[in-house]
Amino acid sequence: MANRSAAPVALPAIPGQTLEQHLIHRQRTLDQASGELTSLFSQISLAAKIIASQVSKAGLAGILGLTGEVNVQGEEVKKLDLFANTTLIRCVQQGGCVAVMGSEEVEEPIAIPEPYPCGKYVLQFDPLDGSGNIDINASIGTIFSIHRRVTPSGTRGTLEDLLQPGRDIVAAGYVIYGSSNMFVYSMGPADGVHGFTYDPSIGEFFLSHPNIEIPSRGDTYSINEGNTHKWEPGVRRWVDWVKQDDGDRKAYRLRYIGAMVADVHRTLLNGGIFVYPPDRKNPRGKLRLLYEASPLAFVTEAAGGAASTGSERVLDVVPGALHERTSLYIGSKDDVADAVRIVAG
Ligand code: P6P
């Protein structure tokens, strides 16, 4: 018999709901859910844990630096880029949940090889966004987007499955590898946006930021002012405006991490705006539509924010090519509206 008079034993706190528990709970609320999306999230979560394990010791694992290759974007490929890309493909391609994948690091659609079965979803990702930050130990991230396939089931997925607008995204999210590692996802405005923080001692993502909502206005703007000489006059007009005290309107602070996933994550939590406008070097913008701008726009809108190309809603853009680029104004609804209005003049 337990000694009831003894002082209660202080047990270690159980951190809370894991990502998998959260997804299974959500799946139970959807009577037609097959569990395939939950399974796909588990595969993406496993890849994120594996990538996080390498990112956290990149300096020790001899995995810093360049591979000597150049990717489809014409960018020097970092070893961690390649590792993250391979990890995501290997964790997902055998899982039977997707019909085809698209990656920033791979020029063509990534087919699901025989004998692995094809599923009803389509996954696109930037395996390691902001890889220029790897060697200086600044935040980087993985961005992903999930659509339903549009080609007939029972066939291998094709490019047609990948070229879908962001408004048809089923789920999207990102993993940020920073002072802590977080997995943030949304299945749309009705489900909200939820953030999970990784406990490496347990190897699980635990719910730490339920129902993230972005303020309607912030006090921070995020843009690479080193590109000022390449911008159109409208962009310069907005940047001059946003950093002026004007009556009751205070000048905004500038924050720029150089990895969109980190700049957007800060904007999502604190409010404000991140902008990558078109410029002389990138007349259509630098950022990629399908696996950078669209998934982050989906999450930001689900949190109550906005995302524009400067001329239209990012999620309404119908892509014409896998690695299509776009300009991007993303963040608090009022800040995005101000920027788009002032840039347009
Ligand atoms: P710049 C990283 O290479 C990236 O694609 C985004 O993550 C980031 O916001 C942007 O490019 C940074 O570009 O021209 O300011 O270095």
Short mmCIF file of C-alpha atoms and ligand atoms in Angstrom, two decimals:
data_model
loop_
_atom_site.label_atom_id
_atom_site.label_comp_id
_atom_site.label_asym_id
_atom_site.label_seq_id
_atom_site.Cartn_x
_atom_site.Cartn_y
_atom_site.Cartn_z
CA MET A 1 0.00 0.00 0.00
CA ALA A 2 1.43 3.43 -0.89
CA ASN A 3 2.39 5.54 2.11
CA ARG A 4 -0.27 8.24 1.78
CA SER A 5 1.42 10.53 4.29
CA ALA A 6 4.60 10.78 2.17
CA ALA A 7 5.19 14.09 0.35
CA PRO A 8 4.01 13.89 -3.26
CA VAL A 9 6.82 12.95 -5.66
CA ALA A 10 7.61 15.74 -8.10
CA LEU A 11 7.40 14.11 -11.54
CA PRO A 12 9.11 15.64 -14.58
CA ALA A 13 6.60 17.72 -16.51
CA ILE A 14 5.25 16.04 -19.67
CA PRO A 15 5.81 18.75 -22.31
CA GLY A 16 2.33 18.50 -23.80
CA GLN A 17 0.68 17.45 -27.04
CA THR A 18 3.02 16.18 -29.76
CA LEU A 19 2.61 17.05 -33.44
CA GLU A 20 1.45 13.51 -34.17
CA GLN A 21 -1.11 13.56 -31.32
CA HIS A 22 -2.38 16.94 -32.56
CA LEU A 23 -2.80 15.61 -36.12
CA ILE A 24 -4.48 12.37 -35.03
CA HIS A 25 -6.91 14.35 -32.86
CA ARG A 26 -7.70 16.55 -35.85
CA GLN A 27 -8.08 13.51 -38.11
CA ARG A 28 -10.68 12.06 -35.71
CA THR A 29 -12.81 15.19 -36.13
CA LEU A 30 -12.99 14.58 -39.89
CA ASP A 31 -15.17 11.52 -40.52
CA GLN A 32 -13.95 11.05 -44.08
CA ALA A 33 -10.27 11.35 -43.14
CA SER A 34 -8.28 8.37 -44.40
CA GLY A 35 -5.22 9.08 -42.26
CA GLU A 36 -3.11 9.61 -45.39
CA LEU A 37 -2.48 13.30 -44.61
CA THR A 38 -1.54 12.45 -41.02
CA SER A 39 0.87 9.84 -42.33
CA LEU A 40 2.39 12.34 -44.79
CA PHE A 41 2.90 14.84 -41.98
CA SER A 42 4.66 12.14 -39.96
CA GLN A 43 7.02 11.54 -42.88
CA ILE A 44 7.74 15.28 -43.20
CA SER A 45 8.22 15.54 -39.43
CA LEU A 46 10.71 12.64 -39.50
CA ALA A 47 12.66 14.36 -42.29
CA ALA A 48 12.66 17.58 -40.24
CA LYS A 49 14.10 15.76 -37.21
CA ILE A 50 16.83 14.20 -39.34
CA ILE A 51 17.67 17.55 -40.96
CA ALA A 52 17.64 19.26 -37.54
CA SER A 53 20.12 16.68 -36.24
CA GLN A 54 22.57 17.64 -38.99
CA VAL A 55 21.93 21.39 -38.85
CA SER A 56 22.59 21.44 -35.11
CA LYS A 57 26.06 20.00 -35.61
CA ALA A 58 26.81 21.24 -39.13
CA GLY A 59 30.11 22.70 -38.00
CA LEU A 60 31.17 19.33 -36.60
CA ALA A 61 29.67 17.00 -39.17
CA GLY A 62 31.94 18.22 -41.97
CA ILE A 63 28.76 19.09 -43.81
CA LEU A 64 29.28 22.85 -44.10
CA GLY A 65 30.37 24.38 -47.31
CA LEU A 66 29.71 23.85 -50.95
CA THR A 67 29.27 20.67 -52.96
CA GLY A 68 30.75 22.23 -56.06
CA GLU A 69 27.37 21.83 -57.77
CA VAL A 70 25.00 24.56 -58.98
CA ASN A 71 21.22 23.99 -58.73
CA VAL A 72 18.44 24.80 -61.15
CA GLN A 73 18.30 28.27 -59.61
CA GLY A 74 21.91 28.85 -60.57
CA GLU A 75 22.77 28.90 -56.87
CA GLU A 76 25.80 27.16 -55.35
CA VAL A 77 24.48 24.10 -53.56
CA LYS A 78 25.51 23.73 -49.94
CA LYS A 79 26.07 20.20 -48.66
CA LEU A 80 23.21 20.67 -46.18
CA ASP A 81 20.89 21.70 -49.04
CA LEU A 82 21.64 18.40 -50.75
CA PHE A 83 21.30 16.43 -47.52
CA ALA A 84 17.95 18.06 -46.70
CA ASN A 85 16.65 17.45 -50.21
CA THR A 86 17.66 13.78 -50.20
CA THR A 87 16.24 13.30 -46.70
CA LEU A 88 12.82 14.67 -47.60
CA ILE A 89 12.64 12.58 -50.78
CA ARG A 90 13.67 9.38 -48.99
CA CYS A 91 11.26 9.93 -46.06
CA VAL A 92 8.27 10.54 -48.34
CA GLN A 93 8.71 8.57 -51.55
CA GLN A 94 8.11 5.15 -49.94
CA GLY A 95 5.19 6.31 -47.81
CA GLY A 96 2.46 5.86 -50.42
CA CYS A 97 0.90 9.29 -49.73
CA VAL A 98 2.09 11.35 -52.68
CA ALA A 99 1.91 10.92 -56.46
CA VAL A 100 4.75 13.31 -57.31
CA MET A 101 7.05 15.84 -55.60
CA GLY A 102 8.67 19.13 -56.54
CA SER A 103 11.81 20.56 -54.97
CA GLU A 104 13.81 23.76 -55.29
CA GLU A 105 16.88 21.58 -55.74
CA VAL A 106 15.51 19.42 -58.59
CA GLU A 107 14.80 20.79 -62.06
CA GLU A 108 12.15 18.22 -63.04
CA PRO A 109 9.19 16.74 -61.13
CA ILE A 110 10.31 14.00 -58.74
CA ALA A 111 8.41 10.83 -59.70
CA ILE A 112 7.56 8.14 -57.16
CA PRO A 113 9.64 5.19 -58.37
CA GLU A 114 8.25 1.69 -58.80
CA PRO A 115 7.47 -0.38 -56.75
CA TYR A 116 6.33 2.36 -54.34
CA PRO A 117 2.59 3.18 -54.58
CA CYS A 118 1.33 6.67 -55.44
CA GLY A 119 -0.98 8.49 -53.04
CA LYS A 120 -3.59 11.22 -53.46
CA TYR A 121 -1.35 14.13 -52.46
CA VAL A 122 1.39 16.21 -54.03
CA LEU A 123 4.30 17.60 -52.00
CA GLN A 124 6.50 20.56 -52.92
CA PHE A 125 9.32 21.93 -50.81
CA ASP A 126 12.29 24.14 -50.41
CA PRO A 127 14.40 21.67 -48.44
CA LEU A 128 16.65 24.28 -46.87
CA ASP A 129 15.67 27.91 -47.31
CA GLY A 130 18.30 30.52 -46.56
CA SER A 131 21.25 28.18 -46.94
CA GLY A 132 23.51 31.22 -47.21
CA ASN A 133 23.05 31.40 -43.41
CA ILE A 134 24.36 27.88 -42.78
CA ASP A 135 28.04 28.75 -42.48
CA ILE A 136 27.34 31.69 -40.14
CA ASN A 137 25.02 29.70 -37.87
CA ALA A 138 21.98 31.91 -38.52
CA SER A 139 18.41 30.61 -38.86
CA ILE A 140 17.42 28.51 -41.88
CA GLY A 141 14.35 26.46 -42.65
CA THR A 142 12.35 23.94 -44.65
CA ILE A 143 9.15 25.07 -46.40
CA PHE A 144 6.49 22.65 -47.69
CA SER A 145 3.17 22.71 -49.48
CA ILE A 146 0.62 19.92 -50.00
CA HIS A 147 -2.07 19.78 -52.72
CA ARG A 148 -4.38 16.99 -53.82
CA ARG A 149 -3.32 15.38 -57.10
CA VAL A 150 -5.42 16.40 -60.15
CA THR A 151 -4.33 13.57 -62.49
CA PRO A 152 -6.15 10.20 -62.36
CA SER A 153 -5.40 7.95 -59.39
CA GLY A 154 -3.56 4.77 -60.28
CA THR A 155 -1.16 6.71 -62.51
CA ARG A 156 2.22 8.28 -61.71
CA GLY A 157 1.86 11.98 -60.85
CA THR A 158 2.98 14.61 -63.35
CA LEU A 159 3.95 18.28 -63.66
CA GLU A 160 0.23 19.07 -63.99
CA ASP A 161 -0.22 17.99 -60.36
CA LEU A 162 2.46 20.44 -59.28
CA LEU A 163 1.28 23.52 -61.21
CA GLN A 164 -1.66 24.34 -58.93
CA PRO A 165 -2.49 27.73 -57.38
CA GLY A 166 -1.91 28.30 -53.68
CA ARG A 167 -5.64 28.73 -53.06
CA ASP A 168 -5.97 24.96 -53.60
CA ILE A 169 -3.34 24.04 -51.00
CA VAL A 170 -4.59 21.37 -48.56
CA ALA A 171 -1.90 22.04 -45.95
CA ALA A 172 1.36 23.96 -45.76
CA GLY A 173 4.00 24.88 -43.26
CA TYR A 174 7.64 25.30 -42.43
CA VAL A 175 10.33 24.14 -40.05
CA ILE A 176 12.67 26.78 -38.69
CA TYR A 177 16.09 25.64 -37.48
CA GLY A 178 17.12 28.40 -35.09
CA SER A 179 17.72 29.01 -31.38
CA SER A 180 15.08 26.31 -31.10
CA ASN A 181 13.59 24.20 -33.90
CA MET A 182 9.91 24.75 -34.63
CA PHE A 183 7.39 23.05 -36.91
CA VAL A 184 4.59 25.43 -37.94
CA TYR A 185 1.67 24.31 -40.12
CA SER A 186 -1.87 25.10 -41.16
CA MET A 187 -4.66 23.27 -42.94
CA GLY A 188 -6.43 26.56 -43.69
CA PRO A 189 -8.17 29.41 -41.87
CA ALA A 190 -10.79 27.09 -40.34
CA ASP A 191 -8.06 24.99 -38.70
CA GLY A 192 -5.77 27.84 -37.68
CA VAL A 193 -1.98 27.92 -37.49
CA HIS A 194 -0.12 25.87 -34.90
CA GLY A 195 3.53 25.87 -33.82
CA PHE A 196 5.42 22.97 -32.27
CA THR A 197 8.81 23.26 -30.58
CA TYR A 198 11.30 20.40 -30.87
CA ASP A 199 12.69 18.72 -27.74
CA PRO A 200 15.82 16.93 -29.01
CA SER A 201 16.15 15.01 -25.73
CA ILE A 202 12.84 13.29 -26.53
CA GLY A 203 12.87 13.59 -30.33
CA GLU A 204 9.39 15.06 -30.59
CA PHE A 205 7.77 18.36 -31.62
CA PHE A 206 5.50 19.61 -28.78
CA LEU A 207 2.65 22.10 -29.17
CA SER A 208 4.03 25.44 -27.98
CA HIS A 209 2.16 28.03 -30.10
CA PRO A 210 -1.50 26.99 -30.59
CA ASN A 211 -3.68 29.13 -32.86
CA ILE A 212 -1.08 31.65 -33.98
CA GLU A 213 -2.74 34.91 -35.08
CA ILE A 214 -0.78 37.72 -36.73
CA PRO A 215 -1.55 41.27 -35.49
CA SER A 216 -3.36 43.43 -38.06
CA ARG A 217 -0.41 45.84 -37.94
CA GLY A 218 3.16 45.60 -36.63
CA ASP A 219 6.16 47.90 -36.14
CA THR A 220 8.82 46.11 -38.19
CA TYR A 221 9.59 46.03 -41.89
CA SER A 222 11.91 43.49 -43.48
CA ILE A 223 13.58 44.10 -46.85
CA ASN A 224 17.13 43.98 -48.21
CA GLU A 225 17.90 47.71 -48.45
CA GLY A 226 21.17 46.79 -50.11
CA ASN A 227 19.04 46.40 -53.25
CA THR A 228 17.72 50.00 -53.11
CA HIS A 229 19.61 50.98 -56.27
CA LYS A 230 17.84 48.17 -58.18
CA TRP A 231 14.29 48.96 -57.08
CA GLU A 232 11.50 50.69 -58.96
CA PRO A 233 10.60 54.19 -57.62
CA GLY A 234 7.40 52.89 -55.95
CA VAL A 235 9.34 50.52 -53.71
CA ARG A 236 11.74 53.29 -52.68
CA ARG A 237 8.71 55.51 -51.97
CA TRP A 238 7.22 52.90 -49.61
CA VAL A 239 10.55 52.25 -47.81
CA ASP A 240 11.02 56.01 -47.27
CA TRP A 241 7.44 56.21 -45.94
CA VAL A 242 7.61 53.21 -43.58
CA LYS A 243 10.68 54.56 -41.77
CA GLN A 244 9.37 58.06 -41.15
CA ASP A 245 7.65 59.29 -37.96
CA ASP A 246 4.41 60.77 -39.22
CA GLY A 247 2.15 62.23 -36.51
CA ASP A 248 0.78 59.32 -34.49
CA ARG A 249 2.46 56.87 -36.82
CA LYS A 250 5.92 55.80 -35.57
CA ALA A 251 8.79 54.83 -37.86
CA TYR A 252 9.11 51.05 -38.25
CA ARG A 253 12.21 49.10 -37.21
CA LEU A 254 14.20 47.15 -39.80
CA ARG A 255 14.94 43.47 -39.29
CA TYR A 256 16.37 41.25 -42.03
CA ILE A 257 17.70 37.73 -41.36
CA GLY A 258 18.31 36.77 -45.00
CA ALA A 259 16.26 33.58 -44.75
CA MET A 260 12.64 34.19 -45.71
CA VAL A 261 11.37 31.44 -43.43
CA ALA A 262 12.90 33.22 -40.41
CA ASP A 263 11.79 36.71 -41.46
CA VAL A 264 8.24 35.46 -42.10
CA HIS A 265 8.19 33.50 -38.81
CA ARG A 266 9.09 36.67 -36.88
CA THR A 267 6.45 38.60 -38.85
CA LEU A 268 3.82 35.93 -38.13
CA LEU A 269 4.45 36.10 -34.38
CA ASN A 270 5.06 39.86 -33.96
CA GLY A 271 3.33 41.45 -36.95
CA GLY A 272 4.84 43.75 -39.57
CA ILE A 273 5.81 43.01 -43.15
CA PHE A 274 8.41 41.13 -45.19
CA VAL A 275 8.99 42.31 -48.75
CA TYR A 276 11.02 40.95 -51.62
CA PRO A 277 10.07 43.24 -54.52
CA PRO A 278 10.98 42.94 -58.19
CA ASP A 279 14.25 44.62 -59.12
CA ARG A 280 16.52 45.08 -62.13
CA LYS A 281 18.20 41.70 -61.45
CA ASN A 282 14.94 39.83 -60.74
CA PRO A 283 12.17 41.61 -62.71
CA ARG A 284 9.61 39.02 -61.57
CA GLY A 285 11.01 38.86 -58.04
CA LYS A 286 13.60 36.45 -56.61
CA LEU A 287 11.47 34.16 -54.47
CA ARG A 288 9.92 30.97 -55.84
CA LEU A 289 6.15 30.82 -56.04
CA LEU A 290 5.33 27.16 -55.54
CA TYR A 291 7.56 26.13 -52.63
CA GLU A 292 8.37 29.44 -50.92
CA ALA A 293 5.81 32.23 -51.43
CA SER A 294 2.62 30.16 -51.75
CA PRO A 295 3.02 27.94 -48.66
CA LEU A 296 4.04 30.91 -46.51
CA ALA A 297 1.18 32.96 -47.94
CA PHE A 298 -1.22 30.11 -47.09
CA VAL A 299 0.01 30.00 -43.48
CA THR A 300 0.01 33.80 -43.16
CA GLU A 301 -3.55 34.15 -44.48
CA ALA A 302 -4.68 31.31 -42.17
CA ALA A 303 -3.22 33.37 -39.28
CA GLY A 304 -5.21 36.44 -40.40
CA GLY A 305 -2.52 38.13 -42.47
CA ALA A 306 -2.12 38.85 -46.18
CA ALA A 307 0.28 38.06 -49.01
CA SER A 308 0.43 39.90 -52.33
CA THR A 309 2.66 39.85 -55.40
CA GLY A 310 2.16 43.62 -55.49
CA SER A 311 -0.56 43.24 -58.11
CA GLU A 312 -2.57 40.23 -56.94
CA ARG A 313 -3.10 37.80 -54.05
CA VAL A 314 -0.23 35.29 -54.05
CA LEU A 315 -2.63 32.37 -53.57
CA ASP A 316 -4.53 33.30 -56.75
CA VAL A 317 -1.49 33.07 -59.02
CA VAL A 318 -1.80 30.10 -61.38
CA PRO A 319 1.77 28.85 -61.89
CA GLY A 320 3.09 28.30 -65.41
CA ALA A 321 6.38 26.70 -64.44
CA LEU A 322 7.77 24.63 -61.56
CA HIS A 323 10.45 27.14 -60.54
CA GLU A 324 8.47 30.28 -61.33
CA ARG A 325 9.51 33.31 -59.30
CA THR A 326 7.38 36.03 -57.76
CA SER A 327 7.66 39.29 -55.87
CA LEU A 328 6.24 39.16 -52.36
CA TYR A 329 4.63 41.48 -49.81
CA ILE A 330 3.62 39.32 -46.82
CA GLY A 331 2.58 39.95 -43.21
CA SER A 332 0.04 42.00 -41.26
CA LYS A 333 -3.03 42.80 -43.30
CA ASP A 334 -2.83 46.59 -42.80
CA ASP A 335 0.93 46.72 -43.44
CA VAL A 336 0.60 44.74 -46.68
CA ALA A 337 -2.28 46.97 -47.82
CA ASP A 338 -0.22 50.12 -47.12
CA ALA A 339 2.82 48.77 -48.98
CA VAL A 340 0.87 47.61 -52.06
CA ARG A 341 -1.00 50.93 -52.20
CA ILE A 342 2.09 53.13 -51.87
CA VAL A 343 4.25 51.05 -54.25
CA ALA A 344 1.48 51.20 -56.86
CA GLY A 345 1.39 54.98 -56.36
P1 P6P B 1 18.92 38.42 -50.62
C1 P6P B 1 17.44 32.78 -49.46
O1 P6P B 1 18.43 32.58 -50.45
C2 P6P B 1 16.25 33.46 -50.11
O2 P6P B 1 15.74 32.67 -51.13
C3 P6P B 1 15.19 33.78 -49.07
O3 P6P B 1 15.10 32.82 -48.08
C4 P6P B 1 15.64 35.11 -48.52
O4 P6P B 1 14.58 35.88 -47.99
C5 P6P B 1 16.22 35.78 -49.76
O5 P6P B 1 16.65 34.72 -50.63
C6 P6P B 1 17.40 36.66 -49.43
O6 P6P B 1 17.80 37.25 -50.64
O7 P6P B 1 18.98 38.90 -52.04
O8 P6P B 1 18.42 39.48 -49.67
O9 P6P B 1 20.18 37.76 -50.12
#
